[in-house]
Coordinates of N, CA, C and O in Angstrom, one line a residue:
M1 N 109.1 243.8 82.6 CA 109.1 243.8 81.5 C 108.3 244.9 80.5 O 107.8 245.3 80.4
G2 N 109.3 244.8 79.1 CA 108.9 245.3 78.2 C 108.0 245.1 77.2 O 107.6 243.7 77.2
I3 N 107.6 245.8 76.0 CA 106.9 245.1 74.7 C 107.7 243.7 73.9 O 106.7 243.3 73.9
D4 N 108.9 244.1 73.8 CA 109.9 242.8 73.3 C 109.5 241.5 74.1 O 109.7 240.5 73.4
D5 N 109.9 242.0 75.2 CA 109.8 240.8 76.3 C 108.5 239.5 76.7 O 108.2 238.8 76.1
L6 N 107.7 240.4 76.6 CA 105.9 240.3 75.9 C 105.7 240.0 75.0 O 105.1 238.6 75.0
R7 N 106.1 240.0 74.5 CA 105.9 239.2 72.9 C 106.0 238.1 72.7 O 106.1 237.2 72.4
Q8 N 107.5 238.2 73.1 CA 108.4 236.7 73.6 C 107.6 235.9 73.9 O 107.4 235.1 73.6
D9 N 107.0 236.2 75.3 CA 106.4 235.2 76.2 C 105.1 234.9 75.6 O 105.1 233.7 75.6
L10 N 104.5 235.8 75.1 CA 103.2 235.6 74.3 C 103.7 234.0 73.4 O 102.2 233.5 72.6
S11 N 104.4 234.7 72.7 CA 104.9 233.7 71.2 C 104.9 232.5 72.2 O 104.7 231.6 71.5
E12 N 105.5 232.2 73.1 CA 105.8 231.1 74.1 C 104.8 230.3 74.4 O 104.3 229.0 74.5
R13 N 103.6 231.1 74.8 CA 102.6 230.6 75.4 C 101.6 230.0 74.2 O 101.1 229.0 74.1
L14 N 101.9 230.9 73.2 CA 100.7 230.0 71.8 C 101.9 229.3 70.9 O 101.1 228.4 70.0
G15 N 102.9 229.0 71.2 CA 103.7 228.1 70.3 C 103.7 228.7 68.8 O 104.3 227.5 68.2
K16 N 103.5 229.7 69.0 CA 104.1 230.7 67.1 C 104.0 232.3 67.5 O 104.1 232.5 68.8
R17 N 104.8 232.3 66.4 CA 105.6 233.8 66.6 C 104.2 235.2 66.5 O 103.9 234.9 65.3
V18 N 104.4 235.8 67.2 CA 104.0 237.1 67.4 C 104.1 238.3 66.6 O 105.7 238.0 66.7
A19 N 103.9 237.9 65.7 CA 105.0 239.7 65.2 C 104.2 241.3 65.7 O 105.5 241.9 65.6
T20 N 103.3 241.4 65.9 CA 102.8 242.6 66.4 C 101.8 242.6 67.5 O 101.0 241.7 67.4
L21 N 102.0 243.3 68.5 CA 100.9 243.5 69.8 C 100.7 245.0 69.3 O 100.8 245.9 68.8
L22 N 98.7 244.6 69.6 CA 97.7 245.8 69.5 C 97.2 246.3 70.8 O 96.9 244.8 71.0
T23 N 96.5 247.0 70.6 CA 95.6 247.7 72.2 C 94.0 246.8 71.9 O 93.9 246.1 70.5
R24 N 93.4 246.6 72.8 CA 92.3 246.2 72.5 C 91.5 246.4 71.2 O 90.6 246.2 70.9
D25 N 91.9 248.3 71.0 CA 91.1 248.8 69.8 C 91.8 248.5 68.6 O 91.5 249.1 67.4
G26 N 92.6 247.8 68.9 CA 93.7 247.8 67.3 C 94.8 248.9 66.5 O 95.2 248.3 65.8
A27 N 94.8 249.3 68.0 CA 95.9 250.4 67.5 C 97.4 250.0 68.4 O 97.5 249.1 68.7
P28 N 98.4 250.1 67.4 CA 100.0 250.2 67.6 C 100.1 250.1 69.1 O 99.8 251.3 69.7
V29 N 100.6 249.3 69.9 CA 101.3 249.5 71.4 C 102.5 250.1 71.5 O 103.5 249.6 70.9
S30 N 102.4 251.2 72.2 CA 103.7 251.9 72.5 C 104.1 251.5 73.9 O 105.5 251.4 74.0
E31 N 103.6 251.2 74.7 CA 104.0 250.9 76.4 C 103.2 249.8 76.6 O 101.9 250.1 76.4
M32 N 103.7 249.5 77.6 CA 103.0 248.2 78.7 C 101.8 249.5 78.9 O 100.5 248.1 79.2
V33 N 101.3 250.3 79.4 CA 100.3 250.7 80.0 C 99.0 250.7 79.2 O 97.9 250.3 79.4
D34 N 99.7 250.5 77.5 CA 98.7 250.2 76.6 C 97.9 249.3 76.7 O 96.6 249.1 76.3
L35 N 98.6 248.0 77.4 CA 97.4 246.9 77.5 C 97.3 246.9 78.8 O 96.3 245.7 79.0
Y36 N 97.4 247.6 79.8 CA 97.0 247.1 81.1 C 95.7 246.8 81.7 O 94.8 247.7 80.9
Q37 N 94.7 246.6 82.0 CA 93.3 246.2 82.6 C 93.0 246.4 84.3 O 93.9 245.6 84.6
P38 N 92.7 247.3 84.6 CA 92.6 247.3 86.3 C 91.7 246.1 86.8 O 92.3 245.6 88.0
S39 N 91.4 245.3 86.0 CA 90.2 244.3 87.1 C 89.8 243.1 86.0 O 88.6 243.9 84.8
P40 N 89.9 242.2 85.5 CA 91.4 242.1 86.7 C 92.3 242.2 86.4 O 92.9 242.2 85.0
A41 N 93.4 242.2 87.1 CA 94.4 243.1 87.0 C 95.4 241.8 86.1 O 95.5 240.6 86.6
G42 N 95.6 242.7 85.1 CA 96.7 241.7 84.5 C 96.3 242.7 82.7 O 96.5 244.3 82.8
F43 N 96.5 242.1 81.7 CA 96.9 242.5 80.2 C 96.3 242.1 79.4 O 95.7 240.7 79.8
G44 N 95.8 242.6 78.1 CA 95.2 242.1 76.8 C 95.1 243.2 76.0 O 95.5 244.2 76.6
G45 N 94.7 242.4 74.8 CA 94.7 243.2 73.6 C 94.3 242.8 72.5 O 93.9 241.2 72.5
R46 N 95.0 242.5 71.7 CA 95.2 241.9 70.0 C 96.7 241.7 69.8 O 97.6 242.6 69.8
L47 N 96.7 240.6 68.8 CA 98.1 240.3 68.3 C 97.8 239.9 67.2 O 96.9 239.0 66.6
V48 N 98.9 240.0 66.2 CA 99.5 239.5 64.8 C 100.7 238.7 65.1 O 101.5 238.9 65.2
L49 N 99.9 237.1 64.5 CA 101.2 236.0 64.5 C 101.9 236.6 62.9 O 101.2 237.2 62.2
R50 N 102.8 236.1 63.2 CA 104.1 235.9 61.6 C 103.2 235.1 60.4 O 103.0 235.7 59.4
D51 N 101.8 234.8 60.6 CA 101.3 234.2 59.1 C 100.0 235.0 59.2 O 99.3 234.3 58.3
G52 N 99.9 236.3 59.6 CA 98.8 237.2 59.3 C 97.6 236.2 60.1 O 96.4 237.6 60.7
T53 N 97.6 235.5 61.1 CA 96.2 235.6 62.0 C 96.3 236.6 62.9 O 97.2 236.8 63.6
V54 N 95.2 237.1 63.2 CA 94.9 238.1 64.4 C 93.9 237.6 65.5 O 92.7 236.5 65.3
M55 N 94.5 237.6 66.7 CA 94.2 236.7 68.1 C 93.8 237.9 68.8 O 94.2 239.0 68.6
T56 N 93.0 237.6 69.9 CA 92.8 238.6 71.1 C 93.6 237.3 71.9 O 93.4 236.6 72.0
W57 N 93.6 238.4 73.0 CA 94.1 237.9 74.6 C 94.1 238.1 75.5 O 93.6 239.7 75.5
E58 N 94.2 237.9 76.6 CA 93.9 238.0 78.0 C 95.0 237.1 78.7 O 95.2 236.0 78.8
L59 N 96.3 237.7 79.4 CA 97.0 237.7 80.4 C 96.8 238.4 81.6 O 97.0 239.4 81.8
W60 N 96.4 237.3 83.0 CA 96.0 237.6 84.3 C 96.4 237.4 85.7 O 96.7 236.2 85.3
H61 N 96.7 237.9 86.6 CA 97.0 237.5 87.7 C 96.4 237.2 88.4 O 95.2 237.9 88.9
E62 N 96.1 235.8 89.1 CA 95.1 235.4 90.0 C 95.6 234.8 91.1 O 96.6 234.0 91.2
D63 N 95.3 235.0 92.3 CA 95.7 234.5 93.6 C 97.4 234.9 93.9 O 97.9 234.4 94.5
R64 N 97.7 236.3 93.1 CA 99.3 236.3 93.4 C 100.2 235.4 93.4 O 101.1 235.9 93.9
E65 N 99.7 234.4 92.5 CA 101.1 233.5 92.5 C 100.8 232.9 91.0 O 102.0 232.4 90.4
A66 N 99.9 232.9 90.2 CA 99.9 232.4 89.1 C 99.4 233.3 88.2 O 98.5 234.2 88.4
W67 N 99.5 232.8 86.8 CA 98.6 233.9 85.9 C 98.5 232.9 84.9 O 98.7 231.7 84.7
N68 N 97.4 233.4 84.7 CA 96.5 232.6 84.0 C 96.2 233.4 82.2 O 96.7 234.8 81.9
F69 N 96.0 232.4 81.3 CA 96.2 233.0 79.5 C 95.0 232.8 78.8 O 94.7 231.5 78.8
H70 N 94.7 233.3 77.7 CA 94.0 232.8 77.2 C 93.6 233.4 75.9 O 93.8 235.2 75.9
A71 N 93.3 232.6 74.4 CA 93.9 233.4 73.3 C 93.0 233.2 72.6 O 92.5 231.3 72.9
S72 N 92.2 233.5 71.4 CA 91.6 233.3 70.6 C 91.5 234.0 69.1 O 92.0 235.3 69.3
V73 N 91.0 233.1 67.9 CA 91.1 233.8 66.8 C 90.0 234.7 66.5 O 89.2 234.0 66.7
L74 N 90.2 236.0 66.2 CA 89.5 237.0 65.5 C 88.8 236.4 64.4 O 89.7 236.0 63.4
P75 N 87.1 236.3 64.6 CA 86.7 235.8 62.9 C 86.7 236.8 61.6 O 87.0 238.0 62.1
D76 N 87.0 236.3 60.7 CA 87.4 237.1 59.4 C 86.3 237.9 59.3 O 85.6 237.5 58.7
R77 N 86.7 239.2 59.1 CA 85.3 240.0 59.0 C 85.2 240.6 58.1 O 83.9 241.1 57.1
S78 N 85.8 239.6 57.0 CA 85.2 240.0 55.7 C 84.4 239.5 54.6 O 83.9 238.8 53.3
E79 N 84.5 237.9 55.3 CA 83.0 237.1 55.1 C 81.6 237.6 55.3 O 81.2 238.0 56.1

């Protein structure tokens, strides 16, 4: 799976179009390894939807069979 495939998968999971993937620190992603975390084994970071909404997300492997997914909107820091 590449970055474009992951962006498409996350778009399908959220039901909204993902425009940009970022690392947990907010840096642009160039490789899948930028999003990998060893424990729990999976991936995570930030994403920006086409409407400008910024979210955090986690996708982790559990029981060697199922992938769990969680995403939440980051609060607007300008308030």
